Coordinates of C-alpha atoms and ligand atoms in Angstrom, one line a residue:
X1 CA -52.6 -32.4 15.3
X2 CA -50.3 -34.9 16.4
X3 CA -47.8 -35.6 19.5
X4 CA -44.9 -36.6 18.4
X5 CA -41.7 -38.4 20.0
X6 CA -38.0 -39.0 19.6
X7 CA -38.5 -42.3 20.1
X8 CA -40.4 -45.4 17.9
X9 CA -42.5 -47.4 20.5
X10 CA -44.2 -50.6 20.5
X11 CA -47.1 -49.0 18.0
X12 CA -44.8 -49.4 14.7
X13 CA -46.0 -51.2 12.1
X14 CA -44.9 -52.9 9.8
X15 CA -44.4 -50.5 6.3
X16 CA -47.4 -51.5 3.9
X17 CA -44.1 -51.0 1.2
X18 CA -43.7 -54.5 2.0
X19 CA -47.3 -55.9 1.6
X20 CA -47.1 -54.6 -1.7
X21 CA -44.2 -56.0 -2.4
X22 CA -45.1 -59.6 -1.2
X23 CA -48.6 -59.2 -2.9
X24 CA -47.0 -58.2 -6.2
X25 CA -44.9 -61.1 -5.9
X26 CA -47.2 -63.8 -5.4
X27 CA -49.4 -62.9 -8.2
X28 CA -46.3 -62.4 -10.5
X29 CA -44.5 -65.7 -9.2
X30 CA -47.9 -67.2 -9.8
X31 CA -48.7 -66.2 -13.4
X32 CA -45.3 -66.9 -14.2
X33 CA -45.1 -70.7 -12.5
X34 CA -48.9 -71.2 -14.4
X35 CA -46.7 -69.9 -17.4
X36 CA -43.8 -71.9 -16.9
X37 CA -46.2 -75.0 -16.6
X38 CA -48.2 -74.2 -19.8
X39 CA -45.1 -74.1 -21.6
X40 CA -43.8 -77.3 -19.9
X41 CA -46.7 -79.2 -20.8
X42 CA -46.0 -78.2 -24.5
X43 CA -42.6 -79.2 -24.6
X44 CA -43.0 -82.3 -22.7
X45 CA -45.3 -85.4 -24.1
X46 CA -46.4 -86.9 -27.1
X47 CA -48.6 -85.9 -29.2
X48 CA -50.0 -86.2 -32.9
X49 CA -49.0 -83.1 -34.8
X50 CA -52.5 -81.6 -36.0
X51 CA -53.2 -81.8 -39.6
X52 CA -53.2 -78.0 -39.9
X53 CA -49.6 -78.3 -38.3
X54 CA -47.1 -77.7 -41.4
X55 CA -45.0 -80.5 -40.4
X56 CA -48.1 -82.8 -41.1
X57 CA -48.3 -81.4 -44.5
X58 CA -44.6 -81.5 -45.2
X59 CA -44.3 -84.8 -43.9
X60 CA -45.7 -87.3 -46.9
X61 CA -43.4 -85.2 -49.3
X62 CA -40.5 -85.5 -47.4
X63 CA -41.3 -89.6 -46.8
X64 CA -42.0 -89.9 -50.5
X65 CA -38.8 -88.3 -51.6
X66 CA -36.6 -90.2 -49.3
X67 CA -38.3 -93.6 -50.0
X68 CA -37.8 -92.8 -53.8
X69 CA -34.2 -91.5 -53.3
X70 CA -33.9 -94.9 -51.6
X71 CA -35.3 -97.1 -53.9
X72 CA -33.4 -95.8 -57.0
X73 CA -30.1 -95.1 -56.0
X74 CA -29.9 -96.9 -52.8
X75 CA -28.3 -95.9 -49.5
X76 CA -25.9 -93.1 -51.0
X77 CA -28.4 -91.7 -52.9
X78 CA -30.4 -91.7 -49.6
X79 CA -27.4 -90.1 -47.9
X80 CA -27.0 -87.4 -50.6
X81 CA -31.3 -86.6 -50.1
X82 CA -30.6 -86.4 -46.3
X83 CA -27.5 -84.2 -46.4
X84 CA -29.3 -81.9 -49.0
X85 CA -32.3 -81.5 -46.9
X86 CA -31.1 -81.1 -43.4
X87 CA -27.2 -80.4 -44.0
X88 CA -26.0 -79.1 -40.8
X89 CA -29.0 -77.8 -38.8
X90 CA -28.0 -81.0 -36.2
X91 CA -31.6 -82.7 -37.4
X92 CA -31.4 -86.7 -37.7
X93 CA -33.1 -87.8 -40.5
X94 CA -34.1 -91.5 -40.7
X95 CA -35.6 -94.1 -42.9
X96 CA -36.4 -97.3 -41.5
X97 CA -37.4 -100.2 -43.6
X98 CA -40.0 -103.0 -43.0
X99 CA -37.5 -104.9 -40.7
X100 CA -37.2 -102.0 -37.9
X101 CA -33.5 -101.2 -39.7
X102 CA -31.9 -97.8 -40.8
X103 CA -31.7 -97.8 -44.5
X104 CA -28.0 -96.5 -43.6
X105 CA -27.5 -99.2 -41.1
X106 CA -27.3 -96.6 -38.5
X107 CA -28.0 -97.5 -34.8
X108 CA -31.4 -96.3 -33.5
X109 CA -31.3 -94.3 -30.8
X110 CA -33.0 -95.6 -28.2
X111 CA -34.7 -92.7 -27.1
X112 CA -36.5 -93.0 -30.1
X113 CA -37.5 -96.9 -30.3
X114 CA -40.9 -96.2 -28.5
X115 CA -42.0 -93.5 -31.0
X116 CA -40.9 -95.7 -33.9
X117 CA -43.0 -98.5 -32.2
X118 CA -45.8 -96.1 -31.7
X119 CA -45.6 -94.8 -35.8
X120 CA -49.2 -94.6 -36.5
X121 CA -50.5 -96.4 -39.6
X122 CA -53.2 -93.5 -40.4
X123 CA -50.5 -91.3 -41.6
X124 CA -50.4 -89.3 -39.0
X125 CA -47.4 -87.4 -37.7
X126 CA -46.8 -88.2 -34.0
X127 CA -43.8 -86.4 -31.9
X128 CA -42.9 -86.6 -28.7
X129 CA -41.4 -84.3 -26.6
X130 CA -38.5 -84.8 -24.3
X131 CA -36.1 -82.1 -22.2
X132 CA -33.1 -82.5 -24.3
X133 CA -35.0 -83.4 -28.2
X134 CA -38.2 -83.8 -29.9
X135 CA -38.7 -86.7 -32.0
X136 CA -41.3 -87.3 -34.8
X137 CA -42.2 -90.3 -36.4
X138 CA -44.3 -90.6 -40.0
X139 CA -45.7 -94.4 -41.2
X140 CA -46.0 -94.5 -45.0
X141 CA -45.9 -97.2 -47.8
X142 CA -43.9 -96.2 -50.6
X143 CA -45.2 -96.3 -54.2
X144 CA -43.5 -99.4 -54.7
X145 CA -45.6 -101.3 -51.7
X146 CA -42.4 -101.1 -49.2
X147 CA -43.3 -99.8 -45.4
X148 CA -41.0 -97.4 -43.7
X149 CA -41.0 -95.4 -41.2
X150 CA -39.4 -91.6 -41.4
X151 CA -37.7 -90.6 -38.2
X152 CA -36.8 -87.0 -37.4
X153 CA -34.9 -86.2 -34.3
X154 CA -33.8 -82.5 -33.4
X155 CA -32.2 -81.2 -30.4
X156 CA -33.8 -79.1 -28.0
X157 CA -33.3 -74.9 -29.3
X158 CA -35.4 -72.6 -26.6
X159 CA -35.7 -69.7 -29.7
X160 CA -37.2 -72.5 -32.0
X161 CA -39.5 -74.0 -29.5
X162 CA -40.8 -70.4 -28.3
X163 CA -41.0 -69.9 -32.7
X164 CA -43.4 -72.7 -32.7
X165 CA -45.2 -72.3 -29.8
X166 CA -45.1 -68.7 -28.9
X167 CA -45.4 -67.9 -32.9
X168 CA -43.7 -64.5 -32.6
X169 CA -40.7 -65.5 -30.5
X170 CA -38.5 -63.9 -27.6
X171 CA -40.3 -60.2 -28.6
X172 CA -43.9 -61.8 -28.1
X173 CA -42.6 -63.5 -24.6
X174 CA -41.2 -60.5 -23.6
X175 CA -44.7 -58.4 -24.3
X176 CA -46.4 -61.1 -22.6
X177 CA -44.0 -61.0 -19.1
X178 CA -44.4 -56.7 -19.5
X179 CA -48.5 -57.1 -20.0
X180 CA -48.4 -60.1 -17.0
X181 CA -46.4 -57.5 -14.7
X182 CA -48.5 -54.8 -15.1
X183 CA -52.0 -56.3 -14.5
X184 CA -49.9 -58.2 -11.5
X185 CA -49.4 -54.1 -10.4
X186 CA -52.9 -52.9 -11.0
X187 CA -53.9 -56.2 -9.0
X188 CA -51.3 -55.4 -6.2
X189 CA -52.5 -51.9 -6.0
X190 CA -56.0 -52.7 -6.2
X191 CA -55.8 -55.0 -3.1
X192 CA -53.3 -52.9 -1.3
X193 CA -54.5 -49.3 -1.5
X194 CA -57.8 -49.5 0.1
X195 CA -55.5 -51.4 3.0
X196 CA -53.4 -48.2 3.4
X197 CA -56.1 -46.0 3.7
X198 CA -57.6 -47.6 6.2
X199 CA -54.2 -48.0 7.8
X200 CA -53.6 -44.5 7.8
X201 CA -56.8 -43.8 9.2
X202 CA -56.2 -46.1 12.0
X203 CA -53.3 -44.3 12.7
X204 CA -54.7 -41.0 13.1
X205 CA -57.5 -42.4 15.3
X206 CA -54.6 -43.9 17.5
X207 CA -53.1 -40.1 17.5
X208 CA -56.3 -39.0 19.0
X209 CA -58.2 -37.9 16.0
X210 CA -61.9 -39.4 16.5
X211 CA -63.3 -37.5 13.6
X212 CA -61.4 -39.6 11.1
X213 CA -63.2 -41.6 8.9
X214 CA -62.2 -44.6 6.2
X215 CA -61.5 -43.1 2.7
X216 CA -64.8 -42.6 0.6
X217 CA -63.2 -44.5 -2.7
X218 CA -62.6 -47.5 0.0
X219 CA -66.8 -47.3 1.5
X220 CA -68.0 -46.8 -2.1
X221 CA -66.5 -50.3 -3.2
X222 CA -68.7 -53.2 -3.2
X223 CA -66.4 -56.2 -1.4
X224 CA -65.1 -57.1 1.8
X225 CA -62.6 -54.6 2.1
X226 CA -65.4 -51.8 2.1
X227 CA -66.9 -54.3 4.6
X228 CA -63.6 -53.9 7.0
X229 CA -64.2 -50.2 6.2
X230 CA -68.0 -49.9 7.1
X231 CA -66.9 -51.8 10.4
X232 CA -63.5 -49.7 11.2
X233 CA -66.1 -46.4 10.5
X234 CA -68.7 -48.0 12.8
X235 CA -66.2 -48.6 15.5
X236 CA -65.1 -45.1 15.6
X237 CA -68.1 -43.7 15.7
X238 CA -68.6 -46.0 19.1
X239 CA -65.4 -45.0 20.3
X240 CA -66.2 -41.0 20.0
X241 CA -69.3 -41.3 21.4
X242 CA -68.1 -42.8 24.4
X243 CA -65.3 -40.5 24.6
X244 CA -67.9 -37.5 24.3
X245 CA -70.6 -39.2 26.9
X246 CA -67.4 -39.5 29.2
X247 CA -66.1 -35.8 28.8
X248 CA -69.7 -34.8 29.2
X249 CA -69.9 -36.4 32.3
X250 CA -66.6 -34.7 33.4
X251 CA -67.5 -31.6 32.6
X252 CA -71.2 -31.7 34.3
X253 CA -69.7 -33.2 37.3
X254 CA -66.9 -30.8 37.6
X255 CA -69.3 -27.9 36.8
X256 CA -71.9 -29.3 39.7
X257 CA -68.7 -29.4 42.3
X258 CA -67.6 -25.9 41.7
X259 CA -70.5 -24.4 43.6
X260 CA -70.5 -26.5 46.7
X261 CA -66.8 -25.7 46.6
X262 CA -66.8 -22.6 46.4
X263 CA -69.3 -22.3 49.7
X264 CA -67.3 -24.7 51.3
X265 CA -63.9 -22.4 51.0
X266 CA -66.1 -19.2 52.4
X267 CA -67.5 -21.7 55.1
X268 CA -63.7 -22.9 56.3
X269 CA -62.7 -19.1 56.3
X270 CA -65.9 -17.9 58.7
X271 CA -65.4 -21.1 60.5
X272 CA -61.2 -19.7 61.0
X273 CA -62.5 -16.6 62.9
X274 CA -64.7 -18.9 65.4
X275 CA -62.5 -21.4 66.1
X276 CA -60.2 -21.9 69.4
X277 CA -56.5 -21.9 68.1
X278 CA -55.8 -25.7 68.7
X279 CA -58.0 -26.1 65.9
X280 CA -56.1 -24.0 63.6
X281 CA -53.7 -26.8 61.9
X282 CA -56.7 -28.9 61.0
X283 CA -57.8 -26.1 59.2
X284 CA -55.0 -25.2 57.7
X285 CA -54.8 -28.5 56.7
X286 CA -58.6 -28.5 55.5
X287 CA -58.0 -25.5 53.3
X288 CA -54.9 -27.1 51.6
X289 CA -56.7 -30.1 50.6
X290 CA -60.0 -28.1 49.4
X291 CA -57.7 -25.3 47.4
X292 CA -56.2 -28.4 45.7
X293 CA -59.3 -29.7 45.0
X294 CA -60.4 -26.6 43.5
X295 CA -57.4 -26.1 41.9
X296 CA -58.1 -29.6 39.7
X297 CA -62.2 -28.5 39.2
X298 CA -60.6 -25.5 37.8
X299 CA -58.3 -27.1 35.2
X300 CA -60.9 -29.7 34.6
X301 CA -63.5 -27.4 33.6
X302 CA -60.7 -25.5 30.9
X303 CA -59.6 -28.8 29.3
X304 CA -64.1 -29.5 28.9
X305 CA -63.9 -26.0 27.7
X306 CA -61.2 -26.5 25.1
X307 CA -62.0 -30.2 24.5
X308 CA -65.8 -28.9 23.4
X309 CA -64.0 -25.9 21.1
X310 CA -63.4 -22.4 21.3
X311 CA -66.3 -19.8 20.8
X312 CA -65.3 -17.6 17.7
X313 CA -66.1 -14.4 19.8
X314 CA -63.1 -15.4 21.8
X315 CA -60.9 -15.2 19.2
X316 CA -58.4 -12.1 18.2
X317 CA -55.1 -11.4 16.5
X318 CA -52.9 -12.4 19.8
X319 CA -49.1 -11.0 19.8
X320 CA -47.7 -14.3 20.7
X321 CA -43.9 -12.4 21.5
X322 CA -45.8 -10.0 24.1
X323 CA -47.7 -13.3 25.5
X324 CA -44.8 -15.5 25.9
X325 CA -42.7 -12.5 27.2
X326 CA -45.2 -11.8 30.1
X327 CA -45.2 -15.6 30.7
X328 CA -41.0 -15.8 30.9
X329 CA -40.9 -12.6 32.8
X330 CA -43.7 -14.5 35.7
X331 CA -42.0 -17.8 35.3
X332 CA -38.6 -16.3 36.1
X333 CA -39.7 -14.3 39.2
X334 CA -41.3 -17.5 40.9
X335 CA -37.9 -19.5 40.1
X336 CA -35.6 -17.0 41.4
X337 CA -37.0 -17.9 44.6
X338 CA -35.7 -21.3 44.3
X339 CA -32.2 -20.2 42.6
X340 CA -33.2 -21.5 38.8
X341 CA -34.1 -18.6 36.0
X342 CA -35.7 -18.9 32.9
X343 CA -34.1 -16.8 29.7
X344 CA -35.8 -16.1 27.0
X345 CA -35.0 -15.2 23.2
X346 CA -37.7 -14.2 20.8
X347 CA -38.5 -12.4 18.0
X348 CA -40.4 -9.8 18.2
X349 CA -43.8 -9.1 16.8
X350 CA -45.0 -12.4 15.8
X351 CA -48.9 -12.5 15.8
X352 CA -51.0 -15.6 15.5
X353 CA -54.4 -14.8 13.4
X354 CA -57.7 -15.7 15.1
X355 CA -56.6 -16.9 18.5
X356 CA -58.0 -17.5 21.7
X357 CA -55.3 -15.6 23.7
X358 CA -56.5 -17.3 27.3
X359 CA -55.9 -20.9 25.8
X360 CA -52.5 -20.3 24.1
X361 CA -51.2 -18.7 27.6
X362 CA -52.7 -21.6 29.4
X363 CA -50.3 -23.5 27.0
X364 CA -47.3 -21.4 27.5
X365 CA -47.3 -21.7 31.3
X366 CA -48.1 -25.4 31.8
X367 CA -44.9 -26.2 29.7
X368 CA -42.9 -23.4 31.2
X369 CA -43.8 -24.3 34.8
X370 CA -42.7 -27.9 34.4
X371 CA -40.0 -26.6 33.0
X372 CA -39.1 -24.5 36.0
X373 CA -40.0 -27.2 38.4
X374 CA -38.5 -30.2 36.9
X375 CA -35.1 -28.1 36.1
X376 CA -32.2 -28.5 38.3
X377 CA -31.6 -25.9 41.2
X378 CA -28.9 -23.4 39.4
X379 CA -30.0 -24.1 36.2
X380 CA -31.6 -21.9 33.7
X381 CA -34.6 -22.8 31.4
X382 CA -34.2 -21.5 27.8
X383 CA -37.4 -20.6 26.1
X384 CA -36.9 -19.4 22.3
X385 CA -39.4 -17.9 20.3
X386 CA -39.1 -17.5 16.6
X387 CA -40.8 -17.7 12.8
X388 CA -40.0 -20.5 10.1
X389 CA -41.3 -20.1 6.7
X390 CA -43.3 -22.5 5.2
X391 CA -44.3 -22.8 1.4
X392 CA -47.5 -20.5 1.4
X393 CA -47.3 -19.4 5.1
X394 CA -45.4 -19.0 8.2
X395 CA -45.4 -20.7 11.6
X396 CA -44.3 -19.9 15.3
X397 CA -42.2 -22.0 16.9
X398 CA -41.5 -22.1 20.7
X399 CA -39.1 -24.3 22.2
X400 CA -38.8 -24.5 26.2
X401 CA -35.8 -26.5 27.4
X402 CA -34.8 -27.3 30.7
X403 CA -32.0 -29.2 32.5
X404 CA -34.1 -31.7 34.4
X405 CA -34.4 -35.4 34.5
X406 CA -36.0 -35.6 31.3
X407 CA -38.9 -38.0 30.9
X408 CA -38.4 -41.9 30.2
X409 CA -38.7 -42.5 26.5
X410 CA -41.7 -44.6 26.6
X411 CA -43.6 -42.3 28.3
X412 CA -42.9 -39.3 25.6
X413 CA -46.3 -39.4 24.3
X414 CA -48.2 -40.4 27.5
X415 CA -47.5 -37.3 29.3
X416 CA -50.1 -35.6 27.2
X417 CA -52.7 -37.6 28.7
X418 CA -55.0 -36.4 31.2
X419 CA -53.8 -37.6 35.0
X420 CA -50.5 -39.2 33.6
X421 CA -47.7 -38.0 35.8
X422 CA -44.4 -40.2 35.3
X423 CA -43.4 -42.3 38.8
X424 CA -40.3 -42.6 40.7
X425 CA -39.0 -46.1 41.0
X426 CA -40.8 -46.3 44.3
X427 CA -44.0 -45.6 42.3
X428 CA -44.9 -42.0 43.7
X429 CA -45.3 -39.6 41.5
X430 CA -42.5 -37.3 40.4
X431 CA -44.4 -34.3 40.6
X432 CA -46.9 -35.1 43.8
X433 CA -48.2 -31.7 43.5
X434 CA -49.4 -31.7 40.1
X435 CA -52.6 -33.0 38.8
X436 CA -51.5 -34.2 35.5
X437 CA -53.8 -31.6 33.4
X438 CA -51.4 -29.6 32.2
X439 CA -49.5 -30.8 29.3
X440 CA -53.4 -32.2 28.6
X441 CA -54.5 -28.7 28.3
X442 CA -51.4 -27.7 26.6
X443 CA -52.0 -30.2 23.9
X444 CA -56.1 -29.4 23.7
X445 CA -54.8 -25.4 23.3
X446 CA -52.4 -26.1 20.8
X447 CA -54.7 -28.5 18.6
X448 CA -57.3 -25.8 18.7
X449 CA -55.1 -23.6 16.7
X450 CA -54.4 -26.7 14.5
X451 CA -50.4 -26.5 16.0
X452 CA -48.5 -29.1 16.7
X453 CA -46.5 -30.1 20.2
X454 CA -43.5 -32.5 20.5
X455 CA -42.1 -33.7 23.3
X456 CA -38.1 -34.7 23.2
X457 CA -35.5 -35.9 25.7
X458 CA -32.3 -33.2 25.4
X459 CA -29.0 -33.9 25.3
X460 CA -27.1 -34.8 27.8
X461 CA -30.3 -34.0 30.1
X462 CA -33.6 -32.2 30.4
X463 CA -36.6 -32.1 28.5
X464 CA -37.4 -30.1 25.0
X465 CA -41.1 -29.2 24.5
X466 CA -41.6 -27.4 20.9
X467 CA -45.0 -25.9 20.0
X468 CA -45.4 -25.3 16.2
X469 CA -48.2 -22.9 15.5
X470 CA -49.5 -22.0 12.0
X471 CA -49.4 -17.7 12.2
X472 CA -52.9 -17.8 10.3
X473 CA -54.8 -21.1 10.0
X474 CA -58.5 -20.2 9.7
Ligands
LIG1 N1 -40.4 -30.6 31.9 C1 -40.6 -31.7 32.3 N2 -39.3 -32.6 32.6 C2 -39.5 -33.6 33.7 N3 -40.6 -34.3 33.4 C3 -41.9 -33.9 33.0 C4 -42.0 -32.1 32.6 N4 -42.8 -31.5 32.0 C5 -43.8 -32.5 32.5 N5 -42.9 -33.8 32.6 C6 -43.8 -35.3 33.4 O1 -45.0 -35.1 32.7 C7 -46.2 -35.4 33.9 C8 -47.2 -35.0 33.2 O2 -47.1 -33.3 33.2 P1 -48.6 -32.3 33.2 O3 -47.9 -31.2 33.3 O4 -49.9 -33.0 32.4 O5 -48.8 -32.5 34.9 P2 -48.0 -31.8 36.4 O6 -47.3 -31.0 35.7 O7 -48.0 -33.3 37.1 O8 -49.5 -31.2 37.3 P3 -50.4 -30.1 36.4 O9 -49.6 -29.4 35.7 O10 -51.8 -30.2 36.1 O11 -50.1 -29.4 38.3 C9 -45.4 -35.0 35.2 O12 -46.2 -35.2 35.7 C10 -44.2 -35.0 34.7 O13 -44.2 -36.3 35.6
LIG2 MG1 -47.4 -29.2 34.6

């Protein structure tokens, strides 16, 4: 059972989908950033190539052949050897002699000088990864006893890098990305879903349903979210106990006051017979005030009877079409005395199964009476009753629309609270004779029949109150 209105008030909350997106992006970007740092650490810096690496196993052979080519055929032979080995791959091969000069007399690129100097004498390959290229150096001595450094310089290529780093290249990289995304989605769901569960429970509590508890799957977890759910449940439990004790108190007080009030009314009637005519005005005022207190007590008792639940003995099949017709006829009769009227447009034979006739009559009367009271003189209150087909069942829809001042947007939900009355700018309640309990009674009566009650301002003026009632709800 919810109270709805056409406004979204200050209670409107940020959609939970936004939290889901945020948490997901945090995880996803964090994992991607870690991945990027890992790749960068592989891409940059100087490392000795492990002996298991294919480069380490090929380096001595290439070095021997390069030295042999140079020593047997000079620079020309080496040049041929180099061209045959690297072709147009963009890789540059240098053979640097013991004097630090390239055997082809090419200038040694400045970004390779340090790696040439740092070339290791233990026969291992040293590689330096840079942003634009990577360079490897290998120091060796040829069979004729001359020292050389073999220098390889290659441009940076993403594909080649991924091949050597991730092994399978781009497809593997894609698969890893997909797995990371799925894992992040799962993790986000794991964190956000319980929050979503507690939030929807909190919303139902805010709408007045104090029987709600956080979802079982959240309470069964063993983490802080389960603790939050337990705290939430404890809070609602205490709230519900507090509200129950307040209602009990109100019910007891109104019950206890009823008998003395009845005696007071009878005593006043007796007193009137014996009192002098000058006391008449005073007696009238006393009767009026006592009458108001009596009405208030009556309404409080009705409300507390509804709140404690309707007994199943009082339930029967209720002809809603006939009930509404009777209430409208009575209302129309009263309305005519102040130049107003009530028009009914109703489908016949709408029956609410296992309903409490008294409670439904009370709900309809309160809403139609309000409309008659607030509609401007000369105007007509429109009452429409029809049925709507739902997927498995049907529901009755009763709409009551007047041409009065309507209700300020921010009060559309509050008018269903006990004792709430819209105040004029002067601070006086708009309905001076009202107690503010009528709509609270209507809400409780409809709630007991698992229905919904909606108030919204009509265009251009007036208020429309709609009751949606399942025709069969047990
Ligand atoms: N049709 C309406 N048009 C304008 N204001 C309305 C209308 N119905 C209700 N209200 C506002 O909502 C308040 C609460 O209505 P509710 O029926 O609960 O109490 P009441 O009419 O003041 O008193 P009671 O019905 O207990 O005699 C009213 O005081 C009034 O300010
Ligand atoms: Mg009322």
